PDB file of C-alpha atoms in Angstrom:
ATOM      1  CA  UNK A  16     -29.728  -3.189  -9.853  1.00 87.00           C
ATOM      2  CA  UNK A  17     -33.436  -2.552 -10.107  1.00 93.00           C
ATOM      3  CA  UNK A  18     -35.782  -1.577  -7.279  1.00 94.00           C
ATOM      4  CA  UNK A  19     -39.322  -2.964  -7.351  1.00 95.00           C
ATOM      5  CA  UNK A  20     -42.238  -1.921  -5.131  1.00 95.00           C
ATOM      6  CA  UNK A  21     -44.766  -4.707  -4.606  1.00 94.00           C
ATOM      7  CA  UNK A  22     -47.751  -2.629  -3.496  1.00 92.00           C
ATOM      8  CA  UNK A  23     -49.988  -5.713  -3.146  1.00 93.00           C
ATOM      9  CA  UNK A  24     -47.701  -7.291  -0.537  1.00 95.00           C
ATOM     10  CA  UNK A  25     -46.307  -3.912   0.694  1.00 96.00           C
ATOM     11  CA  UNK A  26     -42.651  -4.765   0.262  1.00 95.00           C
ATOM     12  CA  UNK A  27     -39.524  -3.488  -1.475  1.00 94.00           C
ATOM     13  CA  UNK A  28     -37.219  -5.752  -3.447  1.00 93.00           C
ATOM     14  CA  UNK A  29     -33.833  -5.322  -5.094  1.00 92.00           C
ATOM     15  CA  UNK A  30     -33.467  -7.217  -8.387  1.00 92.00           C
ATOM     16  CA  UNK A  31     -30.144  -8.082 -10.017  1.00 91.00           C
ATOM     17  CA  UNK A  32     -30.941  -8.510 -13.734  1.00 89.00           C
ATOM     18  CA  UNK A  33     -27.537 -10.058 -14.467  1.00 87.00           C
ATOM     19  CA  UNK A  34     -27.936 -12.788 -11.851  1.00 88.00           C
ATOM     20  CA  UNK A  35     -31.715 -12.998 -12.385  1.00 88.00           C
ATOM     21  CA  UNK A  36     -32.268 -12.890  -8.635  1.00 90.00           C
ATOM     22  CA  UNK A  37     -34.158 -10.697  -6.178  1.00 89.00           C
ATOM     23  CA  UNK A  38     -34.085  -9.890  -2.481  1.00 91.00           C
ATOM     24  CA  UNK A  39     -36.775  -8.304  -0.293  1.00 93.00           C
ATOM     25  CA  UNK A  40     -35.250  -5.466   1.740  1.00 92.00           C
ATOM     26  CA  UNK A  41     -38.310  -4.030   3.542  1.00 94.00           C
ATOM     27  CA  UNK A  42     -41.840  -5.151   4.327  1.00 95.00           C
ATOM     28  CA  UNK A  43     -45.161  -3.873   5.639  1.00 95.00           C
ATOM     29  CA  UNK A  44     -43.871  -3.462   9.205  1.00 94.00           C
ATOM     30  CA  UNK A  45     -41.438  -0.804   7.953  1.00 93.00           C
ATOM     31  CA  UNK A  46     -43.427   0.629   5.079  1.00 95.00           C
ATOM     32  CA  UNK A  47     -47.128   0.421   5.966  1.00 94.00           C
ATOM     33  CA  UNK A  48     -49.690   0.266   3.161  1.00 95.00           C
ATOM     34  CA  UNK A  49     -47.638   1.313   0.147  1.00 96.00           C
ATOM     35  CA  UNK A  50     -48.666   3.270  -2.928  1.00 95.00           C
ATOM     36  CA  UNK A  51     -45.716   4.893  -4.746  1.00 96.00           C
ATOM     37  CA  UNK A  52     -41.936   4.688  -4.894  1.00 96.00           C
ATOM     38  CA  UNK A  53     -39.067   6.864  -6.115  1.00 97.00           C
ATOM     39  CA  UNK A  54     -35.327   6.262  -6.182  1.00 95.00           C
ATOM     40  CA  UNK A  55     -32.192   8.378  -5.887  1.00 93.00           C
ATOM     41  CA  UNK A  56     -28.566   7.225  -5.669  1.00 91.00           C
ATOM     42  CA  UNK A  57     -28.176   5.413  -2.348  1.00 89.00           C
ATOM     43  CA  UNK A  58     -31.784   5.691  -1.192  1.00 92.00           C
ATOM     44  CA  UNK A  59     -35.395   4.845  -1.922  1.00 95.00           C
ATOM     45  CA  UNK A  60     -38.504   6.788  -0.905  1.00 96.00           C
ATOM     46  CA  UNK A  61     -41.918   5.186  -0.512  1.00 96.00           C
ATOM     47  CA  UNK A  62     -45.288   6.909  -0.141  1.00 96.00           C
ATOM     48  CA  UNK A  63     -47.598   4.964   2.175  1.00 95.00           C
ATOM     49  CA  UNK A  64     -50.288   5.488   4.766  1.00 93.00           C
ATOM     50  CA  UNK A  65     -47.461   6.285   7.185  1.00 93.00           C
ATOM     51  CA  UNK A  66     -46.299   9.220   5.035  1.00 93.00           C
ATOM     52  CA  UNK A  67     -43.099   9.459   3.000  1.00 94.00           C
ATOM     53  CA  UNK A  68     -40.576   6.862   4.121  1.00 95.00           C
ATOM     54  CA  UNK A  69     -36.899   6.900   3.189  1.00 94.00           C
ATOM     55  CA  UNK A  70     -34.922   3.663   3.045  1.00 92.00           C
ATOM     56  CA  UNK A  71     -31.138   3.588   2.814  1.00 88.00           C
ATOM     57  CA  UNK A  72     -29.840   1.004   0.368  1.00 82.00           C
ATOM     58  CA  UNK A  73     -26.524   0.612   2.200  1.00 80.00           C
ATOM     59  CA  UNK A  74     -27.930   0.119   5.705  1.00 78.00           C
ATOM     60  CA  UNK A  75     -31.383  -1.262   4.748  1.00 77.00           C
ATOM     61  CA  UNK A  76     -32.997   1.011   7.326  1.00 87.00           C
ATOM     62  CA  UNK A  77     -36.250   2.916   6.803  1.00 91.00           C
ATOM     63  CA  UNK A  78     -37.601   5.990   8.587  1.00 91.00           C
ATOM     64  CA  UNK A  79     -40.516   8.400   8.143  1.00 92.00           C
ATOM     65  CA  UNK A  80     -39.284  11.717   6.764  1.00 89.00           C
ATOM     66  CA  UNK A  81     -42.530  13.569   6.027  1.00 86.00           C
ATOM     67  CA  UNK A  82     -46.244  13.326   6.565  1.00 82.00           C
ATOM     68  CA  UNK A  83     -47.996  13.161   3.221  1.00 74.00           C
ATOM     69  CA  UNK A  84     -51.624  14.193   3.381  1.00 76.00           C
ATOM     70  CA  UNK A  85     -51.850  13.669  -0.382  1.00 71.00           C
ATOM     71  CA  UNK A  86     -51.785   9.890   0.024  1.00 77.00           C
ATOM     72  CA  UNK A  87     -55.304   9.558  -1.432  1.00 77.00           C
ATOM     73  CA  UNK A  88     -54.738  11.933  -4.352  1.00 86.00           C
ATOM     74  CA  UNK A  89     -51.084  11.313  -5.227  1.00 92.00           C
ATOM     75  CA  UNK A  90     -50.599   9.889  -8.717  1.00 94.00           C
ATOM     76  CA  UNK A  91     -46.833   9.642  -8.986  1.00 97.00           C
ATOM     77  CA  UNK A  92     -43.650  10.421  -7.051  1.00 96.00           C
ATOM     78  CA  UNK A  93     -40.147  11.080  -8.344  1.00 97.00           C
ATOM     79  CA  UNK A  94     -36.799  12.341  -6.994  1.00 97.00           C
ATOM     80  CA  UNK A  95     -34.490  14.864  -8.646  1.00 96.00           C
ATOM     81  CA  UNK A  96     -31.394  16.598  -7.226  1.00 95.00           C
ATOM     82  CA  UNK A  97     -32.218  14.989  -3.887  1.00 94.00           C
ATOM     83  CA  UNK A  98     -35.685  16.570  -3.752  1.00 96.00           C
ATOM     84  CA  UNK A  99     -38.968  14.657  -3.676  1.00 96.00           C
ATOM     85  CA  UNK A 100     -41.709  15.595  -6.166  1.00 96.00           C
ATOM     86  CA  UNK A 101     -45.318  14.501  -5.771  1.00 95.00           C
ATOM     87  CA  UNK A 102     -47.820  14.666  -8.660  1.00 95.00           C
ATOM     88  CA  UNK A 103     -51.553  15.060  -7.997  1.00 91.00           C
ATOM     89  CA  UNK A 104     -54.387  15.903 -10.387  1.00 87.00           C
ATOM     90  CA  UNK A 105     -54.314  19.496  -9.141  1.00 85.00           C
ATOM     91  CA  UNK A 106     -50.658  20.337  -8.643  1.00 90.00           C
ATOM     92  CA  UNK A 107     -47.050  19.242  -8.227  1.00 93.00           C
ATOM     93  CA  UNK A 108     -45.532  19.499  -4.746  1.00 93.00           C
ATOM     94  CA  UNK A 109     -41.880  19.422  -3.708  1.00 94.00           C
ATOM     95  CA  UNK A 110     -40.136  18.383  -0.510  1.00 94.00           C
ATOM     96  CA  UNK A 111     -36.733  20.067  -0.741  1.00 94.00           C
ATOM     97  CA  UNK A 112     -33.707  18.274   0.652  1.00 93.00           C
ATOM     98  CA  UNK A 113     -31.882  20.060   3.516  1.00 91.00           C
ATOM     99  CA  UNK A 114     -28.819  19.373   5.617  1.00 88.00           C
ATOM    100  CA  UNK A 115     -31.034  17.811   8.252  1.00 83.00           C
ATOM    101  CA  UNK A 116     -33.431  15.919   6.018  1.00 86.00           C
ATOM    102  CA  UNK A 117     -36.281  17.571   4.090  1.00 90.00           C
ATOM    103  CA  UNK A 118     -38.246  20.779   4.327  1.00 90.00           C
ATOM    104  CA  UNK A 119     -42.018  21.037   4.372  1.00 89.00           C
ATOM    105  CA  UNK A 120     -44.308  20.597   1.405  1.00 90.00           C
ATOM    106  CA  UNK A 121     -43.977  23.339  -1.221  1.00 91.00           C
ATOM    107  CA  UNK A 122     -46.235  24.085  -4.171  1.00 92.00           C
ATOM    108  CA  UNK A 123     -44.004  23.715  -7.234  1.00 93.00           C
ATOM    109  CA  UNK A 124     -46.238  24.891 -10.078  1.00 91.00           C
ATOM    110  CA  UNK A 125     -46.473  28.644 -10.504  1.00 87.00           C
ATOM    111  CA  UNK A 126     -49.722  28.427 -12.487  1.00 72.00           C
ATOM    112  CA  UNK A 127     -52.725  27.214 -10.503  1.00 61.00           C
ATOM    113  CA  UNK A 128     -54.521  26.160 -13.690  1.00 58.00           C
ATOM    114  CA  UNK A 129     -51.967  23.921 -15.397  1.00 63.00           C
ATOM    115  CA  UNK A 130     -54.425  21.328 -16.640  1.00 69.00           C
ATOM    116  CA  UNK A 131     -53.264  18.315 -14.646  1.00 84.00           C
ATOM    117  CA  UNK A 132     -56.691  16.776 -14.070  1.00 84.00           C
ATOM    118  CA  UNK A 133     -55.977  13.917 -16.512  1.00 88.00           C
ATOM    119  CA  UNK A 134     -52.403  13.246 -15.377  1.00 92.00           C
ATOM    120  CA  UNK A 135     -51.125   9.665 -15.323  1.00 94.00           C
ATOM    121  CA  UNK A 136     -47.465   9.925 -14.285  1.00 96.00           C
ATOM    122  CA  UNK A 137     -44.334  12.028 -14.683  1.00 97.00           C
ATOM    123  CA  UNK A 138     -40.599  11.910 -15.350  1.00 98.00           C
ATOM    124  CA  UNK A 139     -37.921  14.423 -14.331  1.00 98.00           C
ATOM    125  CA  UNK A 140     -34.553  15.444 -15.761  1.00 96.00           C
ATOM    126  CA  UNK A 141     -33.851  19.166 -16.076  1.00 89.00           C
ATOM    127  CA  UNK A 142     -37.585  19.469 -16.791  1.00 97.00           C
ATOM    128  CA  UNK A 143     -40.743  17.867 -15.439  1.00 97.00           C
ATOM    129  CA  UNK A 144     -42.578  15.820 -18.054  1.00 97.00           C
ATOM    130  CA  UNK A 145     -46.198  14.887 -17.315  1.00 96.00           C
ATOM    131  CA  UNK A 146     -48.064  12.244 -19.304  1.00 96.00           C
ATOM    132  CA  UNK A 147     -51.788  12.894 -19.590  1.00 93.00           C
ATOM    133  CA  UNK A 148     -54.786  11.090 -21.068  1.00 88.00           C
ATOM    134  CA  UNK A 149     -56.594  13.662 -23.200  1.00 81.00           C
ATOM    135  CA  UNK A 150     -59.569  12.712 -25.417  1.00 78.00           C
ATOM    136  CA  UNK A 151     -58.712   8.980 -25.337  1.00 76.00           C
ATOM    137  CA  UNK A 152     -55.080   9.544 -26.253  1.00 82.00           C
ATOM    138  CA  UNK A 153     -51.834  10.373 -24.479  1.00 88.00           C
ATOM    139  CA  UNK A 154     -50.233  13.815 -24.480  1.00 91.00           C
ATOM    140  CA  UNK A 155     -47.053  15.135 -22.902  1.00 95.00           C
ATOM    141  CA  UNK A 156     -46.776  18.376 -20.937  1.00 94.00           C
ATOM    142  CA  UNK A 157     -43.406  19.986 -20.241  1.00 95.00           C
ATOM    143  CA  UNK A 158     -42.663  22.227 -17.242  1.00 95.00           C
ATOM    144  CA  UNK A 159     -39.608  24.341 -16.436  1.00 94.00           C
ATOM    145  CA  UNK A 160     -39.255  25.753 -12.914  1.00 92.00           C
ATOM    146  CA  UNK A 161     -42.978  25.360 -12.389  1.00 92.00           C
ATOM    147  CA  UNK A 162     -43.999  27.002 -15.682  1.00 92.00           C
ATOM    148  CA  UNK A 163     -45.585  25.098 -18.545  1.00 91.00           C
ATOM    149  CA  UNK A 164     -43.770  25.244 -21.891  1.00 92.00           C
ATOM    150  CA  UNK A 165     -45.005  24.505 -25.387  1.00 92.00           C
ATOM    151  CA  UNK A 166     -44.261  20.913 -26.387  1.00 94.00           C
ATOM    152  CA  UNK A 167     -45.393  19.149 -29.533  1.00 94.00           C
ATOM    153  CA  UNK A 168     -44.747  15.575 -30.690  1.00 94.00           C
ATOM    154  CA  UNK A 169     -43.638  15.528 -34.325  1.00 94.00           C
ATOM    155  CA  UNK A 170     -43.861  12.800 -36.990  1.00 93.00           C
ATOM    156  CA  UNK A 171     -45.437  10.102 -34.811  1.00 93.00           C
ATOM    157  CA  UNK A 172     -46.712   7.377 -37.160  1.00 91.00           C
ATOM    158  CA  UNK A 173     -49.959   6.914 -35.202  1.00 91.00           C
ATOM    159  CA  UNK A 174     -51.415   8.554 -32.083  1.00 90.00           C
ATOM    160  CA  UNK A 175     -50.730   7.154 -28.625  1.00 93.00           C
ATOM    161  CA  UNK A 176     -53.467   5.113 -26.995  1.00 90.00           C
ATOM    162  CA  UNK A 177     -55.091   6.068 -23.696  1.00 85.00           C
ATOM    163  CA  UNK A 178     -52.843   4.312 -21.162  1.00 87.00           C
ATOM    164  CA  UNK A 179     -49.105   4.530 -20.676  1.00 94.00           C
ATOM    165  CA  UNK A 180     -46.019   5.635 -18.775  1.00 97.00           C
ATOM    166  CA  UNK A 181     -43.350   8.239 -19.544  1.00 98.00           C
ATOM    167  CA  UNK A 182     -39.693   7.721 -18.633  1.00 98.00           C
ATOM    168  CA  UNK A 183     -36.506   9.739 -18.666  1.00 98.00           C
ATOM    169  CA  UNK A 184     -33.880  10.870 -16.156  1.00 95.00           C
ATOM    170  CA  UNK A 185     -30.812  13.148 -16.106  1.00 94.00           C
ATOM    171  CA  UNK A 186     -28.615  10.370 -17.573  1.00 93.00           C
ATOM    172  CA  UNK A 187     -31.007   9.511 -20.410  1.00 96.00           C
ATOM    173  CA  UNK A 188     -30.882  11.440 -23.695  1.00 97.00           C
ATOM    174  CA  UNK A 189     -34.346  10.514 -24.968  1.00 98.00           C
ATOM    175  CA  UNK A 190     -37.966  10.446 -23.819  1.00 98.00           C
ATOM    176  CA  UNK A 191     -39.544   6.988 -23.689  1.00 98.00           C
ATOM    177  CA  UNK A 192     -43.307   6.442 -23.698  1.00 97.00           C
ATOM    178  CA  UNK A 193     -44.834   3.058 -22.937  1.00 97.00           C
ATOM    179  CA  UNK A 194     -47.950   2.983 -25.132  1.00 96.00           C
ATOM    180  CA  UNK A 195     -49.887  -0.011 -23.794  1.00 95.00           C
ATOM    181  CA  UNK A 196     -52.824   0.207 -26.194  1.00 93.00           C
ATOM    182  CA  UNK A 197     -50.531  -0.127 -29.193  1.00 95.00           C
ATOM    183  CA  UNK A 198     -48.056  -2.564 -27.598  1.00 96.00           C
ATOM    184  CA  UNK A 199     -44.963  -0.418 -28.028  1.00 97.00           C
ATOM    185  CA  UNK A 200     -42.389   1.841 -26.431  1.00 98.00           C
ATOM    186  CA  UNK A 201     -41.927   5.046 -28.431  1.00 97.00           C
ATOM    187  CA  UNK A 202     -38.625   6.913 -28.344  1.00 98.00           C
ATOM    188  CA  UNK A 203     -38.738  10.703 -28.737  1.00 97.00           C
ATOM    189  CA  UNK A 204     -36.035  13.324 -28.795  1.00 97.00           C
ATOM    190  CA  UNK A 205     -36.543  15.905 -26.054  1.00 96.00           C
ATOM    191  CA  UNK A 206     -37.436  18.402 -28.761  1.00 96.00           C
ATOM    192  CA  UNK A 207     -40.532  16.271 -29.451  1.00 96.00           C
ATOM    193  CA  UNK A 208     -39.232  14.697 -32.664  1.00 97.00           C
ATOM    194  CA  UNK A 209     -40.088  11.022 -33.185  1.00 96.00           C
ATOM    195  CA  UNK A 210     -36.983   8.801 -33.240  1.00 96.00           C
ATOM    196  CA  UNK A 211     -38.143   5.175 -33.411  1.00 95.00           C
ATOM    197  CA  UNK A 212     -40.173   2.575 -31.507  1.00 97.00           C
ATOM    198  CA  UNK A 213     -40.002  -0.908 -30.029  1.00 97.00           C
ATOM    199  CA  UNK A 214     -43.052  -3.050 -30.772  1.00 96.00           C
ATOM    200  CA  UNK A 215     -43.759  -6.197 -28.669  1.00 94.00           C
ATOM    201  CA  UNK A 216     -46.852  -7.806 -27.155  1.00 94.00           C
ATOM    202  CA  UNK A 217     -45.576  -7.724 -23.554  1.00 95.00           C
ATOM    203  CA  UNK A 218     -45.744  -3.922 -23.624  1.00 96.00           C
ATOM    204  CA  UNK A 219     -49.542  -4.196 -23.427  1.00 96.00           C
ATOM    205  CA  UNK A 220     -49.327  -5.726 -19.952  1.00 95.00           C
ATOM    206  CA  UNK A 221     -46.345  -3.829 -18.504  1.00 96.00           C
ATOM    207  CA  UNK A 222     -47.066  -1.814 -15.347  1.00 95.00           C
ATOM    208  CA  UNK A 223     -43.738   0.041 -15.227  1.00 96.00           C
ATOM    209  CA  UNK A 224     -40.417   0.302 -17.023  1.00 97.00           C
ATOM    210  CA  UNK A 225     -36.976   1.904 -16.868  1.00 97.00           C
ATOM    211  CA  UNK A 226     -34.310   2.499 -19.491  1.00 97.00           C
ATOM    212  CA  UNK A 227     -30.543   2.113 -19.093  1.00 96.00           C
ATOM    213  CA  UNK A 228     -29.158   3.763 -22.226  1.00 96.00           C
ATOM    214  CA  UNK A 229     -25.519   3.328 -21.171  1.00 95.00           C
ATOM    215  CA  UNK A 230     -26.073  -0.365 -20.535  1.00 94.00           C
ATOM    216  CA  UNK A 231     -28.158  -0.730 -23.684  1.00 96.00           C
ATOM    217  CA  UNK A 232     -31.156  -2.282 -21.912  1.00 96.00           C
ATOM    218  CA  UNK A 233     -34.791  -1.521 -21.190  1.00 97.00           C
ATOM    219  CA  UNK A 234     -36.511  -3.311 -18.295  1.00 97.00           C
ATOM    220  CA  UNK A 235     -40.269  -3.820 -18.035  1.00 96.00           C
ATOM    221  CA  UNK A 236     -42.301  -5.036 -15.077  1.00 95.00           C
ATOM    222  CA  UNK A 237     -44.935  -7.487 -16.319  1.00 94.00           C
ATOM    223  CA  UNK A 238     -46.839  -9.174 -13.519  1.00 90.00           C
ATOM    224  CA  UNK A 239     -44.251 -10.802 -11.261  1.00 87.00           C
ATOM    225  CA  UNK A 240     -41.583 -10.832 -13.992  1.00 91.00           C
ATOM    226  CA  UNK A 241     -38.942  -8.320 -15.062  1.00 92.00           C
ATOM    227  CA  UNK A 242     -38.363  -8.481 -18.816  1.00 94.00           C
ATOM    228  CA  UNK A 243     -35.327  -7.015 -20.580  1.00 94.00           C
ATOM    229  CA  UNK A 244     -35.250  -5.589 -24.101  1.00 95.00           C
ATOM    230  CA  UNK A 245     -31.975  -4.768 -25.826  1.00 96.00           C
ATOM    231  CA  UNK A 246     -31.819  -1.188 -27.109  1.00 95.00           C
TER     232      UNK A 246
END
């Protein structure tokens, strides 16, 4: 199943791509004015003007778990190993999972000057991958335990445009970059080597996407529609 945050109507929906159906599981009364969403097995977290809200998929109950003063500056939010990561244009912060919920906000980057001022979004597996718009084109930064590593994209047929989204997770072998300007999704090995690409017009209008390598499908959010592309 896919989870979709409708930030215009401030609601969460679960979409079953096989049945081509969706169900709203939480609205503005529970979530407030929404901005970002992240998922982890069994739960969903939403960043809103109420703070960070956690919703259980099994019980469909939502509760505030942390106050997030970065609501105005947060760019992206992801979950990894149960922890919540928040990307801003100055830093990456972590809310570490505990037996009783979550700890307080922690600065995750060890280098105060990590060049995140042009950040667009991030993806997390064993590393944190940050997509940035640099000089009218996209670049990828790689971080390990808060330290930036050297990362270079090799053999790309043409440069990325200026707008896009990066995707990977612990169960995905590759890095996927939605390159809106060029209407494509580029597949990279995690060494930076170019693998191949999917070219289609709908990629220019997609606002988010996820990849299910095991299921052989890629799903893109385009307006109010979820499109599937066979890998």
